[in-house]
Tab-separated table of C-alpha atoms in Angstrom:
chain	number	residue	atom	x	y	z
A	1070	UNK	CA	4.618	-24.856	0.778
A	1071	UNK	CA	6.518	-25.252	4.034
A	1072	UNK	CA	10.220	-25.072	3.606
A	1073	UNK	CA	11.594	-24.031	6.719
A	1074	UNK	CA	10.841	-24.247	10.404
A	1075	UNK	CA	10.231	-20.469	10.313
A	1076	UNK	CA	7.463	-21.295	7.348
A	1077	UNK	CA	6.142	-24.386	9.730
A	1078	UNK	CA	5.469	-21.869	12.871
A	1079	UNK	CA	3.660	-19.600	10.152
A	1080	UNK	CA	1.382	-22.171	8.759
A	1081	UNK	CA	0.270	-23.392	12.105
A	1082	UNK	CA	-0.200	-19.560	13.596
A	1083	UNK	CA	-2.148	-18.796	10.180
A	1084	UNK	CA	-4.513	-22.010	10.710
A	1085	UNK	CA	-5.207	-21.528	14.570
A	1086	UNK	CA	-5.962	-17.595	14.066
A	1087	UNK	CA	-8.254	-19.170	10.738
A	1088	UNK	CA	-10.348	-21.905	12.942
A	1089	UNK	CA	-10.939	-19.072	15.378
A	1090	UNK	CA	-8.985	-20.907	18.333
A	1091	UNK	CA	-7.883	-19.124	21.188
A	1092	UNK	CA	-4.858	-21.302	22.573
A	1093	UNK	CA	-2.424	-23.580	20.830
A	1094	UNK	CA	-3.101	-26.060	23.143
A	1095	UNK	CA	-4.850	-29.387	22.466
A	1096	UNK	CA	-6.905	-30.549	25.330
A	1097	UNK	CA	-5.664	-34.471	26.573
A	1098	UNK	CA	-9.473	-35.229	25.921
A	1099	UNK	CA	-11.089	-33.670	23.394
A	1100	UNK	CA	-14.935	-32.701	23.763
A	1101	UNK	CA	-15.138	-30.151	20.924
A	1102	UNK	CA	-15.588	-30.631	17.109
A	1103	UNK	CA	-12.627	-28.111	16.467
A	1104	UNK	CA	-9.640	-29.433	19.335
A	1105	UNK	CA	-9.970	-32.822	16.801
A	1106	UNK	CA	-9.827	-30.827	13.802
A	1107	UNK	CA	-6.696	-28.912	14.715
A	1108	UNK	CA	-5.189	-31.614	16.491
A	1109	UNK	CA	-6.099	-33.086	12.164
A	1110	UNK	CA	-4.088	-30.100	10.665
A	1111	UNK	CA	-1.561	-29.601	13.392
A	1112	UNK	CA	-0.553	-33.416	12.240
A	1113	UNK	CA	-0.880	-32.632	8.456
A	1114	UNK	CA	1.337	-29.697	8.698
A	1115	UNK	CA	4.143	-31.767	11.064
A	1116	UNK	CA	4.074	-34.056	8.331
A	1117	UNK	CA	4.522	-31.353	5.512
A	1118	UNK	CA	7.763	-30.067	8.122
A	1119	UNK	CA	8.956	-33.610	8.018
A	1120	UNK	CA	8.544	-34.582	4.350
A	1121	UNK	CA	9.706	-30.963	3.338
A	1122	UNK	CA	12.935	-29.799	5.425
A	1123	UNK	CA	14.036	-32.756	7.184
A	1124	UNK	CA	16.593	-35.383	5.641
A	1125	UNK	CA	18.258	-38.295	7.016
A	1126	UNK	CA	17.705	-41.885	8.579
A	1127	UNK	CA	16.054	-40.720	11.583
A	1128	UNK	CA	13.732	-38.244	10.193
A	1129	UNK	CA	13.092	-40.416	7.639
A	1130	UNK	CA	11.880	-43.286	10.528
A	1131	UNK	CA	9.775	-40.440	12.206
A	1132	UNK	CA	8.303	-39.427	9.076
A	1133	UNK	CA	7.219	-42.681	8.549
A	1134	UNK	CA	5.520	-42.951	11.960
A	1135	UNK	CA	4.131	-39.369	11.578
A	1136	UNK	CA	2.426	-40.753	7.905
A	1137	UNK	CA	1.350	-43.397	9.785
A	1138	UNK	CA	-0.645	-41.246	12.617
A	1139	UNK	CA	-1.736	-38.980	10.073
A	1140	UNK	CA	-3.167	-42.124	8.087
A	1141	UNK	CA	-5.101	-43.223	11.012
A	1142	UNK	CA	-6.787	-39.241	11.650
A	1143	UNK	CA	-7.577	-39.449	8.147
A	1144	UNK	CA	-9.432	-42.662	8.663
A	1145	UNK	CA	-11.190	-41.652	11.644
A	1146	UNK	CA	-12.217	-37.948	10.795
A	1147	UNK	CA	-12.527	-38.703	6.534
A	1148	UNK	CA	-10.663	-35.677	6.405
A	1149	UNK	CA	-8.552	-36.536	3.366
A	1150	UNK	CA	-6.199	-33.937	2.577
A	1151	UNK	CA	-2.302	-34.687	1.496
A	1152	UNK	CA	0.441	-33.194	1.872
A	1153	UNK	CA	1.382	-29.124	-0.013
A	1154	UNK	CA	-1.732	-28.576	-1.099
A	1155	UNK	CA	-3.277	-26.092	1.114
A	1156	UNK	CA	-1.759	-22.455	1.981
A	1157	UNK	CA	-1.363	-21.113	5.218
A	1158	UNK	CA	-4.729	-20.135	6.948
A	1159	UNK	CA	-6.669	-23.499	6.437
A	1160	UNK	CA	-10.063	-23.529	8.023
A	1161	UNK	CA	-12.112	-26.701	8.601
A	1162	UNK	CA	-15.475	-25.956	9.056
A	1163	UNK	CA	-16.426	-29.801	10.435
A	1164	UNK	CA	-15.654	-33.439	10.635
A	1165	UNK	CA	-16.967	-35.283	8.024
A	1166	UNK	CA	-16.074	-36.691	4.272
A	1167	UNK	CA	-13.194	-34.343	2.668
A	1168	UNK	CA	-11.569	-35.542	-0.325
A	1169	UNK	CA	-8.602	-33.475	-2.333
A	1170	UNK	CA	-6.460	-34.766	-5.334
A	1171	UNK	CA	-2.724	-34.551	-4.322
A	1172	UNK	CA	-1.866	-32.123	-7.370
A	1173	UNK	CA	-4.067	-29.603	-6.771
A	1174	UNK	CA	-3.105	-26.559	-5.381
A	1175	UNK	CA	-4.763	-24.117	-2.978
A	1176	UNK	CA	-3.934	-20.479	-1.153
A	1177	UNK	CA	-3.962	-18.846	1.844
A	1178	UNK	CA	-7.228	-18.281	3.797
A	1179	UNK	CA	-8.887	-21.182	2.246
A	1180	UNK	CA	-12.853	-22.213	4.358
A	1181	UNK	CA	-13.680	-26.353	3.421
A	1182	UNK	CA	-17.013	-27.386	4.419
A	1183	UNK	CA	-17.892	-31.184	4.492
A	1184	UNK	CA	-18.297	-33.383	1.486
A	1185	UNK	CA	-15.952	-31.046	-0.578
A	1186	UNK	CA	-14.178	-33.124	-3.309
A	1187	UNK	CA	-11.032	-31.521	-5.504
A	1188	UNK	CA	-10.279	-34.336	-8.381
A	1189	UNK	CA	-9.873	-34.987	-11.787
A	1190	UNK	CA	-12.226	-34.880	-14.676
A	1191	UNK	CA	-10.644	-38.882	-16.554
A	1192	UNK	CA	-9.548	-36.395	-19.166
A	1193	UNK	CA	-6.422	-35.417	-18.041
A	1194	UNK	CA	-4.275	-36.274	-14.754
A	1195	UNK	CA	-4.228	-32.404	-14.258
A	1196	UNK	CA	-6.337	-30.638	-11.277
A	1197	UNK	CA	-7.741	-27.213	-10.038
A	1198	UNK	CA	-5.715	-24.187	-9.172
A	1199	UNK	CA	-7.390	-22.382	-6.653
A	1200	UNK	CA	-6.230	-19.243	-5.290
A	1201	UNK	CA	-6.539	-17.237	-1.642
A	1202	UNK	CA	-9.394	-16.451	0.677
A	1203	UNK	CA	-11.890	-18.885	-1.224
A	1204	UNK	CA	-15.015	-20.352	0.204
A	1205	UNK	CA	-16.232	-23.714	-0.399
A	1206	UNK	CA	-19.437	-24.449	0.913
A	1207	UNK	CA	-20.991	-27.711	1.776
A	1208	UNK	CA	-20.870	-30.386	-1.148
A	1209	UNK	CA	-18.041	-28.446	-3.340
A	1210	UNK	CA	-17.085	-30.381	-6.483
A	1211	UNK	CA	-14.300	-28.589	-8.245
A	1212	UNK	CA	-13.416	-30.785	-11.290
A	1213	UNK	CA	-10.560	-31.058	-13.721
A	1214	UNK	CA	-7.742	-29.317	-14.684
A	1215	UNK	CA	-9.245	-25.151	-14.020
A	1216	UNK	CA	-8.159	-21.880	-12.075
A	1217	UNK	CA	-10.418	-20.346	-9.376
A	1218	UNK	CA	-9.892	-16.747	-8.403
A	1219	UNK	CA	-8.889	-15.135	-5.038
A	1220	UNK	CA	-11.997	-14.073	-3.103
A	1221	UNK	CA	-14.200	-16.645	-4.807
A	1222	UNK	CA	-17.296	-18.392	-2.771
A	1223	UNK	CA	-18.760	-21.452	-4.357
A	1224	UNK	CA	-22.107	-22.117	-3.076
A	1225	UNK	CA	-23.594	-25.718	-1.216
A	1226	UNK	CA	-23.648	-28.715	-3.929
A	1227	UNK	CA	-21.778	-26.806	-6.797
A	1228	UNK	CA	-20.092	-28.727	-9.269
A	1229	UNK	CA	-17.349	-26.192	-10.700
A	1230	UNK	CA	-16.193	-27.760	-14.671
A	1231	UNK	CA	-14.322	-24.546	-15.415
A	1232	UNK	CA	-12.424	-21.524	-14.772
A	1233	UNK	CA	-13.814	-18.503	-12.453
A	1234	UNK	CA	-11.190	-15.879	-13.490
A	1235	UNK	CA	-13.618	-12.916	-11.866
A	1236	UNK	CA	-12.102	-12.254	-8.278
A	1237	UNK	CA	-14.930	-11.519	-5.403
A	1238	UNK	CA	-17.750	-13.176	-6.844
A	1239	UNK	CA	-20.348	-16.531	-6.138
A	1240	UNK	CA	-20.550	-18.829	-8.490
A	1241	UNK	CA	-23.434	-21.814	-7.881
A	1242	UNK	CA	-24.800	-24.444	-9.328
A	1243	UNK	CA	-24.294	-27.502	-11.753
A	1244	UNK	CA	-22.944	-26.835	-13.069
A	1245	UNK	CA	-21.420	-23.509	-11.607
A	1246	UNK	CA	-22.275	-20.180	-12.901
A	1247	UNK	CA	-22.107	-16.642	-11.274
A	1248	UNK	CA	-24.865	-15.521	-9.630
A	1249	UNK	CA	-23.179	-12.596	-7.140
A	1250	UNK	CA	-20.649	-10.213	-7.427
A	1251	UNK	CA	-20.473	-10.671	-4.170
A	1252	UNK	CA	-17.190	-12.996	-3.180
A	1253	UNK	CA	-15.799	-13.963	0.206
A	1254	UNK	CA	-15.713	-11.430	2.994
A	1255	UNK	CA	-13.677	-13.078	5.628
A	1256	UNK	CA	-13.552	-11.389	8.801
A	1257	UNK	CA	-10.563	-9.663	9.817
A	1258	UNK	CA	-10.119	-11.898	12.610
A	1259	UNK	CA	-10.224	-14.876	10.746
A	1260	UNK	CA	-7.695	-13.856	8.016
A	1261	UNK	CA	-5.012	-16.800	9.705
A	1262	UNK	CA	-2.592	-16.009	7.080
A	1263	UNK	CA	-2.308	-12.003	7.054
A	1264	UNK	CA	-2.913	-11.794	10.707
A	1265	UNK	CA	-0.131	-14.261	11.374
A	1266	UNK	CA	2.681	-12.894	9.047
A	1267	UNK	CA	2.493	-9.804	10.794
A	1268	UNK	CA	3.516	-11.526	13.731
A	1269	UNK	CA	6.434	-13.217	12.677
């Protein structure tokens, strides 16, 4: 969670390095599937700044405003994502229908592909606890109130019901079972978090 300006320059220096961008920049117009989806987590992580560290009546008037722009990316990309859930190193693979419970919690170094969904199971208002450099391929479920491992990949259209304690593995399936011991190999240069903490 962001709870300083020093922690805000982190998270954004940890997501760049993680969607493989070269400048900080935003381009005026943007032509490329990834300037829109940093320009998307640029705003999310302002708003975390905002909502976290900054008190008083006008903060609280640009926080408002900044909820309202981030409302309005959510709309248009379907990238719905609120506020402290995600670590530093967030990677975005593409535009498209993204939906995470508020309550769940995820680390550092964390890859979401399209049509990934983190909810509840109607059992219990509880939801996942996922932990750093996990992979979550196209069509993700992860459902109810469960821990996933560091290092975990969950392969295309898995529905995960419970835990994956085992670090470094694939799980697959619905619903999910191991089927690797293989887990998630990030490259080094796309490590947002550890490359960017070294830096500051």
């Amino acid at each position: 969670m962001i709870r300083s300006k020093e922690d805000y320059k982190l998270y954004l220096e940890a997501d760049r390095i993680s969607l493989g961008l070269e400048g900080k920049r935003i381009p005026l117009i943007c032509t490329e599937e990834r300037h829109v989806i940093w320009k998307h987590q640029r705003l999310l992580r302002k708003l975390e700044y905002y909502t976290n560290c900054k008190k008083g009546f006008i903060n609280k008037v640009y926080r408002r405003l900044l909820r309202h722009l981030y409302f309005r990316s959510q709309v248009k990309t379907a990238i719905n994502i609120p506020v402290n859930v995600f670590g530093p190193g967030l990677s975005i693979a593409h535009i498209g229908p993204i939906i995470i419970n508020s309550k769940a919690k995820v680390g550092a170094n964390c890859r979401l592909h399209v049509s990934t969904n983190i909810g509840m199971d109607g059992r219990e208002k509880e939801v996942a606890t996922i932990g750093d450099n996990v992979y979550m391929s196209i069509g993700t479920k992860i459902i109810g109130n469960i821990n996933i491992a560091d290092g975990v990949v969950i392969g295309a259209n898995s529905v995960v019901t419970r835990s994956v304690d085992e670090e470094n593995i694939t799980v697959a399936g619905a619903p999910a079972k191991k089927i690797s011991s293989n887990g998630n190999s990030f490259p080094s240069n796309r490590k947002g978090y550890d490359i960017a903490k070294t830096k500051m």
